[in-house]
Amino acid sequence: MAYAAVRVRGKIGIRPQTRDTLKYLRLNRANHCVVVPDNETYKGMFQDAKDYITWGEVDTELVAEMIKTRGRLVGDKVITDEYVKETTSFENIDAFAKAVAEGTFKFKDLAEVKPLFRLHPPRRGFEGIKRSFVNGGALGYRGKEINALIRRML
């Protein structure tokens, strides 16, 4: 299983420790998204940055769609099936996305890939960037609901 994390809030007034955590997650700007494997290190980082990001379990189909539409290589080149086949042991983007979503292969381990997705702001906006998801806002853990948010941002 893998998690997708999206930065919701900007950079003004952040504690230095939280700013460093967001830097380690490669979430340097609002509406940036990363896909990371499920482990205790990332869960701790999510908890530290919970007031600035939202995260949840990502689906295989969504990872494939994100790679096809918003995934980029160095030089702002698009990731193609041919590139994935040349540089990895996977046949196409769908097989690669399945391995990333299951957590068996890290997205950042693809050669010359930019390890984040630059997304649009969500259609119909965020629910509220100062409240947690359980209180009707946009921040914090949201489970499978992250898929609906990211689809609105593609």
PDB file of C-alpha atoms in Angstrom:
ATOM      1  CA  MET A   1       0.000   0.000   0.000  1.00  0.00           C
ATOM      2  CA  ALA A   2       1.142   3.539  -0.712  1.00  0.00           C
ATOM      3  CA  TYR A   3       0.033   6.940   0.512  1.00  0.00           C
ATOM      4  CA  ALA A   4      -0.530  10.123  -1.468  1.00  0.00           C
ATOM      5  CA  ALA A   5       0.137  13.387   0.344  1.00  0.00           C
ATOM      6  CA  VAL A   6      -0.991  16.788  -0.947  1.00  0.00           C
ATOM      7  CA  ARG A   7       0.170  20.111   0.436  1.00  0.00           C
ATOM      8  CA  VAL A   8      -2.844  22.292   1.156  1.00  0.00           C
ATOM      9  CA  ARG A   9      -1.452  25.398   2.844  1.00  0.00           C
ATOM     10  CA  GLY A  10       1.311  27.841   1.956  1.00  0.00           C
ATOM     11  CA  LYS A  11       4.615  28.637   3.607  1.00  0.00           C
ATOM     12  CA  ILE A  12       3.986  31.690   5.786  1.00  0.00           C
ATOM     13  CA  GLY A  13       4.302  31.213   9.545  1.00  0.00           C
ATOM     14  CA  ILE A  14       5.495  27.593   9.577  1.00  0.00           C
ATOM     15  CA  ARG A  15       7.558  26.257  12.470  1.00  0.00           C
ATOM     16  CA  PRO A  16      11.116  25.397  11.334  1.00  0.00           C
ATOM     17  CA  GLN A  17      10.704  21.704  12.200  1.00  0.00           C
ATOM     18  CA  THR A  18       7.521  21.454  10.128  1.00  0.00           C
ATOM     19  CA  ARG A  19       9.165  23.334   7.253  1.00  0.00           C
ATOM     20  CA  ASP A  20      12.009  20.806   7.270  1.00  0.00           C
ATOM     21  CA  THR A  21       9.536  17.913   7.325  1.00  0.00           C
ATOM     22  CA  LEU A  22       7.728  19.308   4.288  1.00  0.00           C
ATOM     23  CA  LYS A  23      11.084  19.697   2.553  1.00  0.00           C
ATOM     24  CA  TYR A  24      11.951  16.051   3.282  1.00  0.00           C
ATOM     25  CA  LEU A  25       8.575  15.027   1.845  1.00  0.00           C
ATOM     26  CA  ARG A  26       9.325  17.194  -1.238  1.00  0.00           C
ATOM     27  CA  LEU A  27       6.137  19.183  -0.679  1.00  0.00           C
ATOM     28  CA  ASN A  28       7.606  22.639  -1.244  1.00  0.00           C
ATOM     29  CA  ARG A  29       4.532  24.369  -2.685  1.00  0.00           C
ATOM     30  CA  ALA A  30       0.786  24.222  -2.310  1.00  0.00           C
ATOM     31  CA  ASN A  31      -0.981  21.668  -4.547  1.00  0.00           C
ATOM     32  CA  HIS A  32       2.124  19.500  -4.875  1.00  0.00           C
ATOM     33  CA  CYS A  33       1.559  15.776  -4.381  1.00  0.00           C
ATOM     34  CA  VAL A  34       3.885  12.869  -3.589  1.00  0.00           C
ATOM     35  CA  VAL A  35       3.296   9.116  -3.510  1.00  0.00           C
ATOM     36  CA  VAL A  36       5.242   7.379  -0.743  1.00  0.00           C
ATOM     37  CA  PRO A  37       5.292   3.805   0.595  1.00  0.00           C
ATOM     38  CA  ASP A  38       3.569   2.788   3.813  1.00  0.00           C
ATOM     39  CA  ASN A  39       6.096   2.830   6.659  1.00  0.00           C
ATOM     40  CA  GLU A  40       6.415   4.313  10.130  1.00  0.00           C
ATOM     41  CA  THR A  41       8.876   7.013   9.050  1.00  0.00           C
ATOM     42  CA  TYR A  42       6.456   8.588   6.596  1.00  0.00           C
ATOM     43  CA  LYS A  43       3.549   8.244   9.024  1.00  0.00           C
ATOM     44  CA  GLY A  44       5.522  10.216  11.606  1.00  0.00           C
ATOM     45  CA  MET A  45       6.328  12.871   9.025  1.00  0.00           C
ATOM     46  CA  PHE A  46       2.645  13.113   8.105  1.00  0.00           C
ATOM     47  CA  GLN A  47       1.733  13.645  11.755  1.00  0.00           C
ATOM     48  CA  ASP A  48       4.332  16.398  12.103  1.00  0.00           C
ATOM     49  CA  ALA A  49       3.007  18.221   9.019  1.00  0.00           C
ATOM     50  CA  LYS A  50      -0.693  17.437   9.580  1.00  0.00           C
ATOM     51  CA  ASP A  51      -1.617  21.133   9.793  1.00  0.00           C
ATOM     52  CA  TYR A  52      -0.358  21.765   6.253  1.00  0.00           C
ATOM     53  CA  ILE A  53      -1.068  18.559   4.295  1.00  0.00           C
ATOM     54  CA  THR A  54      -3.717  15.944   3.690  1.00  0.00           C
ATOM     55  CA  TRP A  55      -2.989  12.280   2.979  1.00  0.00           C
ATOM     56  CA  GLY A  56      -4.566   8.884   2.460  1.00  0.00           C
ATOM     57  CA  GLU A  57      -4.322   5.523   0.695  1.00  0.00           C
ATOM     58  CA  VAL A  58      -4.078   5.906  -3.068  1.00  0.00           C
ATOM     59  CA  ASP A  59      -5.641   3.600  -5.702  1.00  0.00           C
ATOM     60  CA  THR A  60      -3.711   1.934  -8.519  1.00  0.00           C
ATOM     61  CA  GLU A  61      -5.853   3.534 -11.237  1.00  0.00           C
ATOM     62  CA  LEU A  62      -5.281   6.997  -9.806  1.00  0.00           C
ATOM     63  CA  VAL A  63      -1.507   6.509  -9.644  1.00  0.00           C
ATOM     64  CA  ALA A  64      -1.526   5.467 -13.307  1.00  0.00           C
ATOM     65  CA  GLU A  65      -3.631   8.491 -14.240  1.00  0.00           C
ATOM     66  CA  MET A  66      -1.340  10.822 -12.280  1.00  0.00           C
ATOM     67  CA  ILE A  67       1.774   9.431 -13.964  1.00  0.00           C
ATOM     68  CA  LYS A  68       0.224   9.727 -17.425  1.00  0.00           C
ATOM     69  CA  THR A  69      -1.141  13.253 -17.006  1.00  0.00           C
ATOM     70  CA  ARG A  70       1.111  15.023 -14.485  1.00  0.00           C
ATOM     71  CA  GLY A  71       4.258  12.871 -14.209  1.00  0.00           C
ATOM     72  CA  ARG A  72       7.384  14.548 -15.572  1.00  0.00           C
ATOM     73  CA  LEU A  73      11.014  13.716 -16.235  1.00  0.00           C
ATOM     74  CA  VAL A  74      13.961  16.075 -15.942  1.00  0.00           C
ATOM     75  CA  GLY A  75      13.595  18.664 -18.698  1.00  0.00           C
ATOM     76  CA  ASP A  76       9.782  18.663 -18.321  1.00  0.00           C
ATOM     77  CA  LYS A  77       9.404  15.620 -20.571  1.00  0.00           C
ATOM     78  CA  VAL A  78       6.323  13.406 -20.297  1.00  0.00           C
ATOM     79  CA  ILE A  79       6.651   9.874 -18.896  1.00  0.00           C
ATOM     80  CA  THR A  80       5.705   7.377 -21.623  1.00  0.00           C
ATOM     81  CA  ASP A  81       5.214   3.610 -21.826  1.00  0.00           C
ATOM     82  CA  GLU A  82       8.396   3.354 -23.891  1.00  0.00           C
ATOM     83  CA  TYR A  83      10.434   5.184 -21.259  1.00  0.00           C
ATOM     84  CA  VAL A  84       9.108   2.968 -18.459  1.00  0.00           C
ATOM     85  CA  LYS A  85       9.860  -0.162 -20.496  1.00  0.00           C
ATOM     86  CA  GLU A  86      13.435   1.001 -21.251  1.00  0.00           C
ATOM     87  CA  THR A  87      14.388   2.035 -17.712  1.00  0.00           C
ATOM     88  CA  THR A  88      12.529  -0.516 -15.560  1.00  0.00           C
ATOM     89  CA  SER A  89      11.445  -4.131 -15.672  1.00  0.00           C
ATOM     90  CA  PHE A  90       7.798  -3.100 -16.154  1.00  0.00           C
ATOM     91  CA  GLU A  91       6.036  -3.342 -19.515  1.00  0.00           C
ATOM     92  CA  ASN A  92       3.981  -0.148 -19.292  1.00  0.00           C
ATOM     93  CA  ILE A  93       2.831   2.668 -17.025  1.00  0.00           C
ATOM     94  CA  ASP A  94      -0.109   0.650 -15.662  1.00  0.00           C
ATOM     95  CA  ALA A  95       2.138  -2.168 -14.399  1.00  0.00           C
ATOM     96  CA  PHE A  96       4.562   0.394 -12.980  1.00  0.00           C
ATOM     97  CA  ALA A  97       1.702   2.259 -11.260  1.00  0.00           C
ATOM     98  CA  LYS A  98       0.426  -0.992  -9.736  1.00  0.00           C
ATOM     99  CA  ALA A  99       3.859  -1.665  -8.208  1.00  0.00           C
ATOM    100  CA  VAL A 100       4.045   1.906  -6.876  1.00  0.00           C
ATOM    101  CA  ALA A 101       0.526   1.725  -5.374  1.00  0.00           C
ATOM    102  CA  GLU A 102       1.303  -1.610  -3.701  1.00  0.00           C
ATOM    103  CA  GLY A 103       4.518  -0.166  -2.260  1.00  0.00           C
ATOM    104  CA  THR A 104       6.873  -2.657  -3.937  1.00  0.00           C
ATOM    105  CA  PHE A 105       8.578   0.015  -6.086  1.00  0.00           C
ATOM    106  CA  LYS A 106       9.194   3.662  -5.211  1.00  0.00           C
ATOM    107  CA  PHE A 107       8.150   6.278  -7.737  1.00  0.00           C
ATOM    108  CA  LYS A 108      11.315   8.273  -7.096  1.00  0.00           C
ATOM    109  CA  ASP A 109      13.473   5.263  -8.108  1.00  0.00           C
ATOM    110  CA  LEU A 110      12.471   5.716 -11.751  1.00  0.00           C
ATOM    111  CA  ALA A 111      15.522   7.198 -13.496  1.00  0.00           C
ATOM    112  CA  GLU A 112      15.446  10.977 -14.099  1.00  0.00           C
ATOM    113  CA  VAL A 113      11.912  11.382 -12.754  1.00  0.00           C
ATOM    114  CA  LYS A 114      10.712  14.422 -10.846  1.00  0.00           C
ATOM    115  CA  PRO A 115       9.541  12.751  -7.612  1.00  0.00           C
ATOM    116  CA  LEU A 116       6.378  14.835  -7.223  1.00  0.00           C
ATOM    117  CA  PHE A 117       3.249  15.799  -9.099  1.00  0.00           C
ATOM    118  CA  ARG A 118       2.365  19.452  -9.627  1.00  0.00           C
ATOM    119  CA  LEU A 119      -1.427  19.515  -9.502  1.00  0.00           C
ATOM    120  CA  HIS A 120      -4.061  22.163 -10.191  1.00  0.00           C
ATOM    121  CA  PRO A 121      -6.109  23.580  -7.318  1.00  0.00           C
ATOM    122  CA  PRO A 122      -9.168  21.364  -6.790  1.00  0.00           C
ATOM    123  CA  ARG A 123     -12.355  22.068  -8.698  1.00  0.00           C
ATOM    124  CA  ARG A 124     -14.924  23.515  -6.274  1.00  0.00           C
ATOM    125  CA  GLY A 125     -12.040  24.309  -3.898  1.00  0.00           C
ATOM    126  CA  PHE A 126     -10.868  22.801  -0.648  1.00  0.00           C
ATOM    127  CA  GLU A 127     -13.396  22.266   2.120  1.00  0.00           C
ATOM    128  CA  GLY A 128     -11.506  24.662   4.407  1.00  0.00           C
ATOM    129  CA  ILE A 129      -7.762  24.865   4.854  1.00  0.00           C
ATOM    130  CA  LYS A 130      -7.778  25.577   8.590  1.00  0.00           C
ATOM    131  CA  ARG A 131      -9.789  22.583   9.818  1.00  0.00           C
ATOM    132  CA  SER A 132      -9.117  18.870   9.844  1.00  0.00           C
ATOM    133  CA  PHE A 133     -10.942  16.517   7.498  1.00  0.00           C
ATOM    134  CA  VAL A 134     -12.977  14.948  10.305  1.00  0.00           C
ATOM    135  CA  ASN A 135     -14.231  18.433  11.272  1.00  0.00           C
ATOM    136  CA  GLY A 136     -15.311  19.300   7.737  1.00  0.00           C
ATOM    137  CA  GLY A 137     -12.025  20.781   6.534  1.00  0.00           C
ATOM    138  CA  ALA A 138      -9.254  19.650   4.220  1.00  0.00           C
ATOM    139  CA  LEU A 139      -6.298  18.868   6.497  1.00  0.00           C
ATOM    140  CA  GLY A 140      -5.026  15.620   7.960  1.00  0.00           C
ATOM    141  CA  TYR A 141      -5.734  11.981   7.267  1.00  0.00           C
ATOM    142  CA  ARG A 142      -8.652  11.256   4.924  1.00  0.00           C
ATOM    143  CA  GLY A 143      -8.177   7.610   3.950  1.00  0.00           C
ATOM    144  CA  LYS A 144      -9.589   6.593   0.571  1.00  0.00           C
ATOM    145  CA  GLU A 145     -11.188  10.035   0.139  1.00  0.00           C
ATOM    146  CA  ILE A 146      -7.786  11.317  -1.044  1.00  0.00           C
ATOM    147  CA  ASN A 147      -8.575   9.713  -4.413  1.00  0.00           C
ATOM    148  CA  ALA A 148     -11.609  11.953  -4.969  1.00  0.00           C
ATOM    149  CA  LEU A 149      -9.604  15.053  -4.023  1.00  0.00           C
ATOM    150  CA  ILE A 150      -6.734  14.237  -6.377  1.00  0.00           C
ATOM    151  CA  ARG A 151      -9.155  13.478  -9.238  1.00  0.00           C
ATOM    152  CA  ARG A 152     -10.576  16.984  -8.746  1.00  0.00           C
ATOM    153  CA  MET A 153      -7.019  18.348  -8.967  1.00  0.00           C
ATOM    154  CA  LEU A 154      -5.913  16.560 -12.169  1.00  0.00           C
TER     155      LEU A 154
END
